[in-house]
GROMACS .gro file of C-alpha atoms in nm:
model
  344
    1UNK     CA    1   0.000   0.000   0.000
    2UNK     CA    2   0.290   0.229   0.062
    3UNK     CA    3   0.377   0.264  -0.336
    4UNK     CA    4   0.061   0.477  -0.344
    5UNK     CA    5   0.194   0.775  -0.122
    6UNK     CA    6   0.515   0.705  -0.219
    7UNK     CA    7   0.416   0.737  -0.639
    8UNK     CA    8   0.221   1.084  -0.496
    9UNK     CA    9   0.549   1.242  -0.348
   10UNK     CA   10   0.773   1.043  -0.619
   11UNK     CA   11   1.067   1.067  -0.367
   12UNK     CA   12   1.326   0.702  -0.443
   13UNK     CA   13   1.374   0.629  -0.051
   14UNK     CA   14   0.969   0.619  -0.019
   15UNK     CA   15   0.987   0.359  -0.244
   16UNK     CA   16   1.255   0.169  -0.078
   17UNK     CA   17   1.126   0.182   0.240
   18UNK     CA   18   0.780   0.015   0.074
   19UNK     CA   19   0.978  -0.259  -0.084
   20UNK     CA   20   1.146  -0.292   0.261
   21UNK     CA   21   0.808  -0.311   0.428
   22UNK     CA   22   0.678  -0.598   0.199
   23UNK     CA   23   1.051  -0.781   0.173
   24UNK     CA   24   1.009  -0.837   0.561
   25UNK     CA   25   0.643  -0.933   0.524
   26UNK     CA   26   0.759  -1.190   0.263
   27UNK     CA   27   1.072  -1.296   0.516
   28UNK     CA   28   0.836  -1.456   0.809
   29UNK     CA   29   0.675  -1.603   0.539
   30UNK     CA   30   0.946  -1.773   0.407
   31UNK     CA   31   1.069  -1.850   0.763
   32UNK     CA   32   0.716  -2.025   0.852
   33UNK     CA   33   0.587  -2.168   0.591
   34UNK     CA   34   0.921  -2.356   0.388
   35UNK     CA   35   1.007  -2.583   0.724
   36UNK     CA   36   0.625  -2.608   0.699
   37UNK     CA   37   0.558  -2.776   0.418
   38UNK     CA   38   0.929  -2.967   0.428
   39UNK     CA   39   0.766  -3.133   0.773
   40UNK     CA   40   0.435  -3.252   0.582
   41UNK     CA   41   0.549  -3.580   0.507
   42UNK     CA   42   0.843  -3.863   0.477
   43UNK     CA   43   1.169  -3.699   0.494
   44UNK     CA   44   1.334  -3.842   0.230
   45UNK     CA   45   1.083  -3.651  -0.021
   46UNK     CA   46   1.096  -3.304   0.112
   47UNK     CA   47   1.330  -3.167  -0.152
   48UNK     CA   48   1.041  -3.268  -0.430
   49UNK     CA   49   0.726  -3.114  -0.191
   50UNK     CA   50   0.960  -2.786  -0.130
   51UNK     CA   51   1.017  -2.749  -0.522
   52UNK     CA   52   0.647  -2.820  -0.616
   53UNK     CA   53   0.513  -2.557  -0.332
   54UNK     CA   54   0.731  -2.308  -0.483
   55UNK     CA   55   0.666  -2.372  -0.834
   56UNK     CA   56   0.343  -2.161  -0.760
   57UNK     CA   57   0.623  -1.900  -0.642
   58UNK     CA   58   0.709  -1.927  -0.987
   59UNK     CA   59   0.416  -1.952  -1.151
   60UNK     CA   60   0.358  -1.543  -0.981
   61UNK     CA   61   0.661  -1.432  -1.089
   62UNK     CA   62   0.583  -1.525  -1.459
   63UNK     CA   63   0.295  -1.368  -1.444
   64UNK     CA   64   0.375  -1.044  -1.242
   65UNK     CA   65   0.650  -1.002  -1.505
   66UNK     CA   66   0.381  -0.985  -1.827
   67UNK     CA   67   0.141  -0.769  -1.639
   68UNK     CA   68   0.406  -0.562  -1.452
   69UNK     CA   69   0.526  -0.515  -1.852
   70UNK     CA   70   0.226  -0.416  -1.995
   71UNK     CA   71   0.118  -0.148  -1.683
   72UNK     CA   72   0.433  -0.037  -1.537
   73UNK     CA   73   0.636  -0.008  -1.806
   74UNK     CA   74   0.481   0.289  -2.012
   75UNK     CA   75   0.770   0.233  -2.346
   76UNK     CA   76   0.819   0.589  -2.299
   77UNK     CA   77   1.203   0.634  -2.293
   78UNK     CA   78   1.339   1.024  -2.363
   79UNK     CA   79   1.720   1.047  -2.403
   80UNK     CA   80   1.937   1.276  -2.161
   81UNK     CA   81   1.907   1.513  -2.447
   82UNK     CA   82   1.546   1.494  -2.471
   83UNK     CA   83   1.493   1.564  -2.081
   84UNK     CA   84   1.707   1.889  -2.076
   85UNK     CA   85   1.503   2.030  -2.398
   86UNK     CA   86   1.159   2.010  -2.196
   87UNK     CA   87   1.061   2.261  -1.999
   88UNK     CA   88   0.978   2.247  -1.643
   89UNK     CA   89   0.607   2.188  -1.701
   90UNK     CA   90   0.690   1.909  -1.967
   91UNK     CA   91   0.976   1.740  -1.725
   92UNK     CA   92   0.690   1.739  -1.432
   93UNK     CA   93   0.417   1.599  -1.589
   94UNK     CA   94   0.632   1.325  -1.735
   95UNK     CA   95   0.740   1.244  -1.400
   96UNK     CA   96   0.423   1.208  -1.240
   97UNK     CA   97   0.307   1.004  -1.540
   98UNK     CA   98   0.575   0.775  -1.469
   99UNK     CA   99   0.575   0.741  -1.117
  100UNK     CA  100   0.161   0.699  -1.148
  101UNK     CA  101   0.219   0.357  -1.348
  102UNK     CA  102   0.262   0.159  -1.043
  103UNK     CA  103  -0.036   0.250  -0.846
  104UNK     CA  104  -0.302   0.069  -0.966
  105UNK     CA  105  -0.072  -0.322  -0.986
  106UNK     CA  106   0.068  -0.213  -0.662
  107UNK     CA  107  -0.323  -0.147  -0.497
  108UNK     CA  108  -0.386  -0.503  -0.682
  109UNK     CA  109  -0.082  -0.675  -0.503
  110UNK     CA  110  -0.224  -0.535  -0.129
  111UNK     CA  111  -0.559  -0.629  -0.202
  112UNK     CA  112  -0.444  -1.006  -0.319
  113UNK     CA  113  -0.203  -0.966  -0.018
  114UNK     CA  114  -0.511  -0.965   0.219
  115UNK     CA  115  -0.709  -1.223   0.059
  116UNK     CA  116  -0.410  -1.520   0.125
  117UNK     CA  117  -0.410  -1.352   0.462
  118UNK     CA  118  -0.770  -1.417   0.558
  119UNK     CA  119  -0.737  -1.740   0.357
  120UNK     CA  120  -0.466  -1.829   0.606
  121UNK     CA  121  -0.622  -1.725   0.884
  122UNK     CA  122  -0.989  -1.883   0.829
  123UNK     CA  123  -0.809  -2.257   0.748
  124UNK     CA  124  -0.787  -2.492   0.984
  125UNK     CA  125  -0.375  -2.574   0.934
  126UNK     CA  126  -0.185  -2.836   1.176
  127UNK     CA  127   0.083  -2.715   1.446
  128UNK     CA  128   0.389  -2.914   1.424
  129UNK     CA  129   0.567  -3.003   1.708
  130UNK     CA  130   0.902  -3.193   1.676
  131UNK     CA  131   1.172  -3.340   1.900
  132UNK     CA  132   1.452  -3.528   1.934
  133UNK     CA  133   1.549  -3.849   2.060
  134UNK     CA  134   1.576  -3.682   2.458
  135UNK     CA  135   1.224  -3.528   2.418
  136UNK     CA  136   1.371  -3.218   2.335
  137UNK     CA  137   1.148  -2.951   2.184
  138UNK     CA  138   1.176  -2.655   1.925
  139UNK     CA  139   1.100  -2.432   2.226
  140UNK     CA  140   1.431  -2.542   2.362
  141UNK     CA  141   1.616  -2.533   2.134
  142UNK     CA  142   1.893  -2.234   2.088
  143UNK     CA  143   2.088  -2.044   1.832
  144UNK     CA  144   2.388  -2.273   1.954
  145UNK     CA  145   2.264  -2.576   1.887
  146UNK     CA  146   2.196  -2.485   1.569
  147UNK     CA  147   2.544  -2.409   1.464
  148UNK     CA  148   2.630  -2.707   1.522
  149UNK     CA  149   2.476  -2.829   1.221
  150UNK     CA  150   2.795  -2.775   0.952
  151UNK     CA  151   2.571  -2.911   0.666
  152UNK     CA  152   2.318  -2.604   0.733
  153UNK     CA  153   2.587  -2.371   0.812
  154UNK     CA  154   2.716  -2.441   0.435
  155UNK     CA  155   2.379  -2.453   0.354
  156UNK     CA  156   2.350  -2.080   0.472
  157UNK     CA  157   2.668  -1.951   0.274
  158UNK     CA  158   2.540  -2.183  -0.037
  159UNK     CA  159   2.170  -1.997  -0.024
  160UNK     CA  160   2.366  -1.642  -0.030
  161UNK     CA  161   2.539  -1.675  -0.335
  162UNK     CA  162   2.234  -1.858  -0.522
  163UNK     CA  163   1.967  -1.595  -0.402
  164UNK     CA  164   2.242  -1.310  -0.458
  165UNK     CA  165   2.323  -1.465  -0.815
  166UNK     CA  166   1.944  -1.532  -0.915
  167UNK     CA  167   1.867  -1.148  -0.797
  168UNK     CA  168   2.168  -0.987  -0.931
  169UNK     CA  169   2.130  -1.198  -1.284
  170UNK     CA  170   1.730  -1.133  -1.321
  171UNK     CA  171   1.768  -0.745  -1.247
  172UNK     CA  172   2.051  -0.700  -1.505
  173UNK     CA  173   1.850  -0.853  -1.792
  174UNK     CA  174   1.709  -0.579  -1.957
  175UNK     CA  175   2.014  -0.355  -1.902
  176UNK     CA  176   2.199  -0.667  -2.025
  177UNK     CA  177   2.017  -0.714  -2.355
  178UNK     CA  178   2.025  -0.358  -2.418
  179UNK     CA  179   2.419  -0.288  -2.371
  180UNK     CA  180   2.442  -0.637  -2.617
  181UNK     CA  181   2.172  -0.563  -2.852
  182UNK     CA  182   2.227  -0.189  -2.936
  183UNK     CA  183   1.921  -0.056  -3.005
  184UNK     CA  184   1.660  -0.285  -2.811
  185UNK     CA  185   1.433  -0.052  -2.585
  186UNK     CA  186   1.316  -0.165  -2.290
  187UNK     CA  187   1.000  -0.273  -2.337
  188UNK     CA  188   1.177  -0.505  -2.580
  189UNK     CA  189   1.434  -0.613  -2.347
  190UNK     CA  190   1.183  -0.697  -2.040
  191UNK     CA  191   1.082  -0.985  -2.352
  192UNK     CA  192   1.399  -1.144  -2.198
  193UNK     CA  193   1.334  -1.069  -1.851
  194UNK     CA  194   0.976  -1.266  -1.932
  195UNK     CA  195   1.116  -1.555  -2.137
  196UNK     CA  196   1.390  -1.566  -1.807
  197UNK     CA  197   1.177  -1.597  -1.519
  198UNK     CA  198   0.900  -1.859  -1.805
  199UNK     CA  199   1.232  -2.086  -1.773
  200UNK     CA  200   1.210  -2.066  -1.439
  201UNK     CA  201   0.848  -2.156  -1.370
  202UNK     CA  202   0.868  -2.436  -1.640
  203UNK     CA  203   1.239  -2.565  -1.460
  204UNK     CA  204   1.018  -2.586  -1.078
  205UNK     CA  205   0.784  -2.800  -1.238
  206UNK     CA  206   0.978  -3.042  -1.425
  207UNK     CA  207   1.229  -3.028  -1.135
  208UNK     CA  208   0.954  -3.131  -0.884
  209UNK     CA  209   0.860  -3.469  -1.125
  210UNK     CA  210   1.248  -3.521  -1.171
  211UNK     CA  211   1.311  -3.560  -0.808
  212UNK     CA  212   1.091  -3.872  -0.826
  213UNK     CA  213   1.365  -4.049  -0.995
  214UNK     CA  214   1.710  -3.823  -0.951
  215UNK     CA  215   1.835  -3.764  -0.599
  216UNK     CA  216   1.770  -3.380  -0.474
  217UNK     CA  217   2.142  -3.349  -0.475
  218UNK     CA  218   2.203  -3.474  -0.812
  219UNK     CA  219   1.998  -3.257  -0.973
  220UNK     CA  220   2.125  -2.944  -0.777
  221UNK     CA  221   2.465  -3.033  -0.917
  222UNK     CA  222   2.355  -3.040  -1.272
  223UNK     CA  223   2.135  -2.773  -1.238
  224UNK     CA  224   2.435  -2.589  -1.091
  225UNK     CA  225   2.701  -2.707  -1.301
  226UNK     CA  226   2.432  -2.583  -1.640
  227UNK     CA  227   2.448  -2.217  -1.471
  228UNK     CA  228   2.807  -2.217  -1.453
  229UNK     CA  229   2.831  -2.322  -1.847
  230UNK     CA  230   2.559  -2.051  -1.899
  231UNK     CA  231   2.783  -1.771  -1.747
  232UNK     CA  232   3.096  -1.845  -1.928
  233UNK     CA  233   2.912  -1.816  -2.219
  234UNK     CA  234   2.796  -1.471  -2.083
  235UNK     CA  235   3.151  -1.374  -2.011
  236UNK     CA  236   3.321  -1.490  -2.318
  237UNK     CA  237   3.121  -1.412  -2.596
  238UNK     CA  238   2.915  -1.169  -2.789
  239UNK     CA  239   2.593  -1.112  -2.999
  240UNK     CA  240   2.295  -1.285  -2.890
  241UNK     CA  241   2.402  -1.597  -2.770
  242UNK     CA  242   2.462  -1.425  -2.398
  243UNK     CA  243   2.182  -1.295  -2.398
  244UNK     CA  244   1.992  -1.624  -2.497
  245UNK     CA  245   2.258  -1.786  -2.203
  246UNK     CA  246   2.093  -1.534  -1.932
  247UNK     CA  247   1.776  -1.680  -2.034
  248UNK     CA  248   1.800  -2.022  -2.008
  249UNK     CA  249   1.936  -1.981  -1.675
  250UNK     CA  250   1.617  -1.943  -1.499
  251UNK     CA  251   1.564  -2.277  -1.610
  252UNK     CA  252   1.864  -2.381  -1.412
  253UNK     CA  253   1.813  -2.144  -1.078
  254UNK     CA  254   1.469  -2.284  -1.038
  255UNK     CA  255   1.528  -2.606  -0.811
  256UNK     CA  256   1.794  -2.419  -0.598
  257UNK     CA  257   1.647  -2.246  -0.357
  258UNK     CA  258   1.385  -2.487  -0.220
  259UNK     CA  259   1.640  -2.779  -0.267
  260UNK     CA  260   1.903  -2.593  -0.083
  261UNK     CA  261   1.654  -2.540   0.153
  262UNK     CA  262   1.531  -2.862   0.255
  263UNK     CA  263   1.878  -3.011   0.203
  264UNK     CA  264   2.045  -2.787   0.495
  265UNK     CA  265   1.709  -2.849   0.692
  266UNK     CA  266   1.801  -3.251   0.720
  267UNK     CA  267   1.827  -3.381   1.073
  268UNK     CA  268   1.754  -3.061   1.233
  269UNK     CA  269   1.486  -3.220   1.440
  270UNK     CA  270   1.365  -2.948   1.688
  271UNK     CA  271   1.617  -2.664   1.548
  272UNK     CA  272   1.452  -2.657   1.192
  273UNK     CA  273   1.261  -2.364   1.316
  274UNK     CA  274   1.587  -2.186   1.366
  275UNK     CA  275   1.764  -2.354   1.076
  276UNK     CA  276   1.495  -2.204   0.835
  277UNK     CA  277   1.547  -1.856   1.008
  278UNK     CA  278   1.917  -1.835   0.929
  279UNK     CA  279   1.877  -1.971   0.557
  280UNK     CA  280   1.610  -1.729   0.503
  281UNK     CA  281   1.853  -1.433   0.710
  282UNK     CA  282   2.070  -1.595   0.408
  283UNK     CA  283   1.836  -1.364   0.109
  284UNK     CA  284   2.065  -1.105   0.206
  285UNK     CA  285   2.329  -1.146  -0.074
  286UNK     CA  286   2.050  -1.063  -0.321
  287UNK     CA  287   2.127  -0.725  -0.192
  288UNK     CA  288   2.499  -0.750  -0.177
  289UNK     CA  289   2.572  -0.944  -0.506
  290UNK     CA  290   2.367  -0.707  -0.740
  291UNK     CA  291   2.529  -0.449  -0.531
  292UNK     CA  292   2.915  -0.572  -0.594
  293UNK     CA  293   2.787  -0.630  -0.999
  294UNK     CA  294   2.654  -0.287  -1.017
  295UNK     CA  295   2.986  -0.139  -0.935
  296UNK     CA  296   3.158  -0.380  -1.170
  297UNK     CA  297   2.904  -0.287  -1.462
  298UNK     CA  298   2.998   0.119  -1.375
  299UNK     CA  299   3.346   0.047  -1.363
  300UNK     CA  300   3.431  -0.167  -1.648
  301UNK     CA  301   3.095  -0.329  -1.859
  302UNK     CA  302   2.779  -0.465  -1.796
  303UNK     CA  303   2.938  -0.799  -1.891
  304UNK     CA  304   3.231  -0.850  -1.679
  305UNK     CA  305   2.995  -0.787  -1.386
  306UNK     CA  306   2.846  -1.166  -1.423
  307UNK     CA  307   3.145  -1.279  -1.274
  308UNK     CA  308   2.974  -1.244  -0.936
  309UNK     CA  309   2.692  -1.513  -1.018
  310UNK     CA  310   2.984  -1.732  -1.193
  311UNK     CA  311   3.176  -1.742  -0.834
  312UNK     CA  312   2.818  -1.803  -0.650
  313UNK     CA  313   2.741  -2.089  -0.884
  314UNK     CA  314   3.036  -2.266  -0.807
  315UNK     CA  315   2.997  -2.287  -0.428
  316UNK     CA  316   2.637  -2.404  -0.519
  317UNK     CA  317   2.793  -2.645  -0.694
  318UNK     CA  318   3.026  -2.777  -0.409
  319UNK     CA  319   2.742  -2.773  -0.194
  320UNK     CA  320   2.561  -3.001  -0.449
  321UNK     CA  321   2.802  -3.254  -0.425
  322UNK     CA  322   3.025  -3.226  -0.070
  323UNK     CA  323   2.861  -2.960   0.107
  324UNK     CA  324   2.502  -3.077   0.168
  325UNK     CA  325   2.601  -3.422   0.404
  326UNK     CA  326   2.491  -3.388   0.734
  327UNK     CA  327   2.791  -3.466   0.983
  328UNK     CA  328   2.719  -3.706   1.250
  329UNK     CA  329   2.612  -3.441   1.588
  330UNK     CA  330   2.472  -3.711   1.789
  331UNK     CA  331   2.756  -3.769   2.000
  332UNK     CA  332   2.769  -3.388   2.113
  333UNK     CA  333   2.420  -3.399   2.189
  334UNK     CA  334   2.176  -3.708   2.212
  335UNK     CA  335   1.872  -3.470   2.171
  336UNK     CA  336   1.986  -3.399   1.824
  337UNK     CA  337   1.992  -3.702   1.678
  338UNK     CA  338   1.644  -3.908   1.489
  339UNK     CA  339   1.440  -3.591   1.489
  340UNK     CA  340   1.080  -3.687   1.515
  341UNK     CA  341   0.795  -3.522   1.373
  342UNK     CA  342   0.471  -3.524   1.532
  343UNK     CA  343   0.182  -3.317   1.381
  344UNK     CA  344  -0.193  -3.230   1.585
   0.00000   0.00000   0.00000
């Protein structure tokens, strides 16, 4: 709701502070409901329920990108040279033009905001309660304990780099395709941006079914290993074919984040709770990432910058195959060991 005032007064920290407002709203949901739906059901499949949840995630995203396109994006674009020729009347009312694109999606997203709420609220949903082999319970648990846990600690550092990578590699798109494709506008360039996050929607999907015969792990590897292909060819050549590369790897981000997720979340017994806290603390580097690319892109090109997401990929990757094994904790602490799950 906050992008309406802030549209009015058009001042940029108004609209950071709204995006700040909804990024925390969107936080505790991450932190409740992931472990939620990770804990409905066997163990051994919560990688696959994770990835199919989130595939609705995706499924938004797709579609927030068309119709953010079509009423956001006005196609408008003056040059430098066009903006100092107007006068001050001219300059003003293109402003507010503008800045008034993003009221009416923005009162759409609060008002579908408040429907999941009351959805939420009016459905009857089980509490989980789980322990460990002592009894021990996630009220008891503490921030200590949790470190223990090496596989989610790596698990933490491996969900920085791929949210900071998937953030800082979706936001560059349409800058991307422009400084490539001299002459695309925009409007043309979010065409990318759509076809990107399509990939991504389609990759949750298919991920989800693959996972009934490829190990969570596996697949993250691949996956992992695809992106890293994808950003060399970013890096190294020219024309389309990055362009095409940025593309096709929202296919490959879209199984990371709820597989890394559920992968650092095994074992945790009663400190999954706090586990899923610190991995979703871990969305941070999709503010430091696209910050470190953005000074790369201003001090040398647009394209050296995706060097960032080509060192994130590659801890994803040794998370994928070393990284994700839970070390034995059992002996430090008998409560952590054979979490059980018991749901009223």
């Amino acid at each position: 709701m906050l992008f309406i005032p802030a549209a009015s007064v058009r001042i940029y920290g108004f609209f950071l502070f709204a995006l700040f407002v909804m990024a925390c709203g969107q936080s505790v949901l991450e932190v409740a409901a992931n472990p939620y739906v990770t804990t409905l059901g066997p163990p051994e499949s919560s990688e696959q329920r994770l990835n199919l949840a989130q595939s609705f995630n995706a499924a938004g995203a797709v579609l927030v990108a068309l119709l953010g396109s079509r009423f956001i994006l006005s196609g408008i674009e003056h040059t430098p040279a066009e903006l100092a020729a107007m006068n001050p009347r001219q300059l003003s009312a293109y402003r507010v033009s503008e800045a008034n694109m993003v009221k009416a999606p923005y009162l759409v997203i609060t008002g579908v905001f408040l429907l999941v709420a009351l959805l939420t609220f009016l459905t009857k949903l089980p509490e989980i309660r789980e322990t460990g082999r002592e009894g021990l319970e996630t009220s008891d648990a503490k921030l200590s304990g949790t470190l223990a846990f090496r596989h989610l600690i790596k698990g933490v550092v491996a969900q920085f780099f791929y949210v900071g990578a998937q953030v800082g590699v979706a936001s560059f798109i349409i800058r991307f395709a422009e400084f490539t494709l001299p002459g695309t506008h925009e409007k043309a360039a979010a065409h990318y941006l759509q076809a990107h996050l399509a990939g991504f929607m389609i990759g949750r999907f298919t991920g989800s079914a693959i996972m009934q015969k490829v190990r969570a792990p596996r697949l993250l590897s691949l996956f992992a290993g695809a992106a890293l292909l994808c950003l060399l060819v970013v890096l190294f050549t020219s024309g389309a074919a990055p362009v095409w590369a940025i593309v096709l790897i929202g296919f490959f981000h879209s199984i990371m984040f709820p597989t890394i997720f559920a992968l650092s979340l095994k074992n945790l017994g009663p400190y999954t709770k706090l586990g899923s806290s610190l991995l979703v603390m871990s969305i941070i580097g999709g503010a430091i990432c696209p910050a470190i690319m953005g000074r790369i892109s201003d001090g040398w090109n647009i394209q050296r910058a995706f060097v960032v997401p080509l060192v994130c990929h590659a801890y994803v990757f040794y998370f994928a195959m070393w990284g994700y094994r839970p070390a034995a904790v059992a002996n430090a602490d008998p409560a952590l060991a054979i979490p059980a799950t018991e749901v009223e």
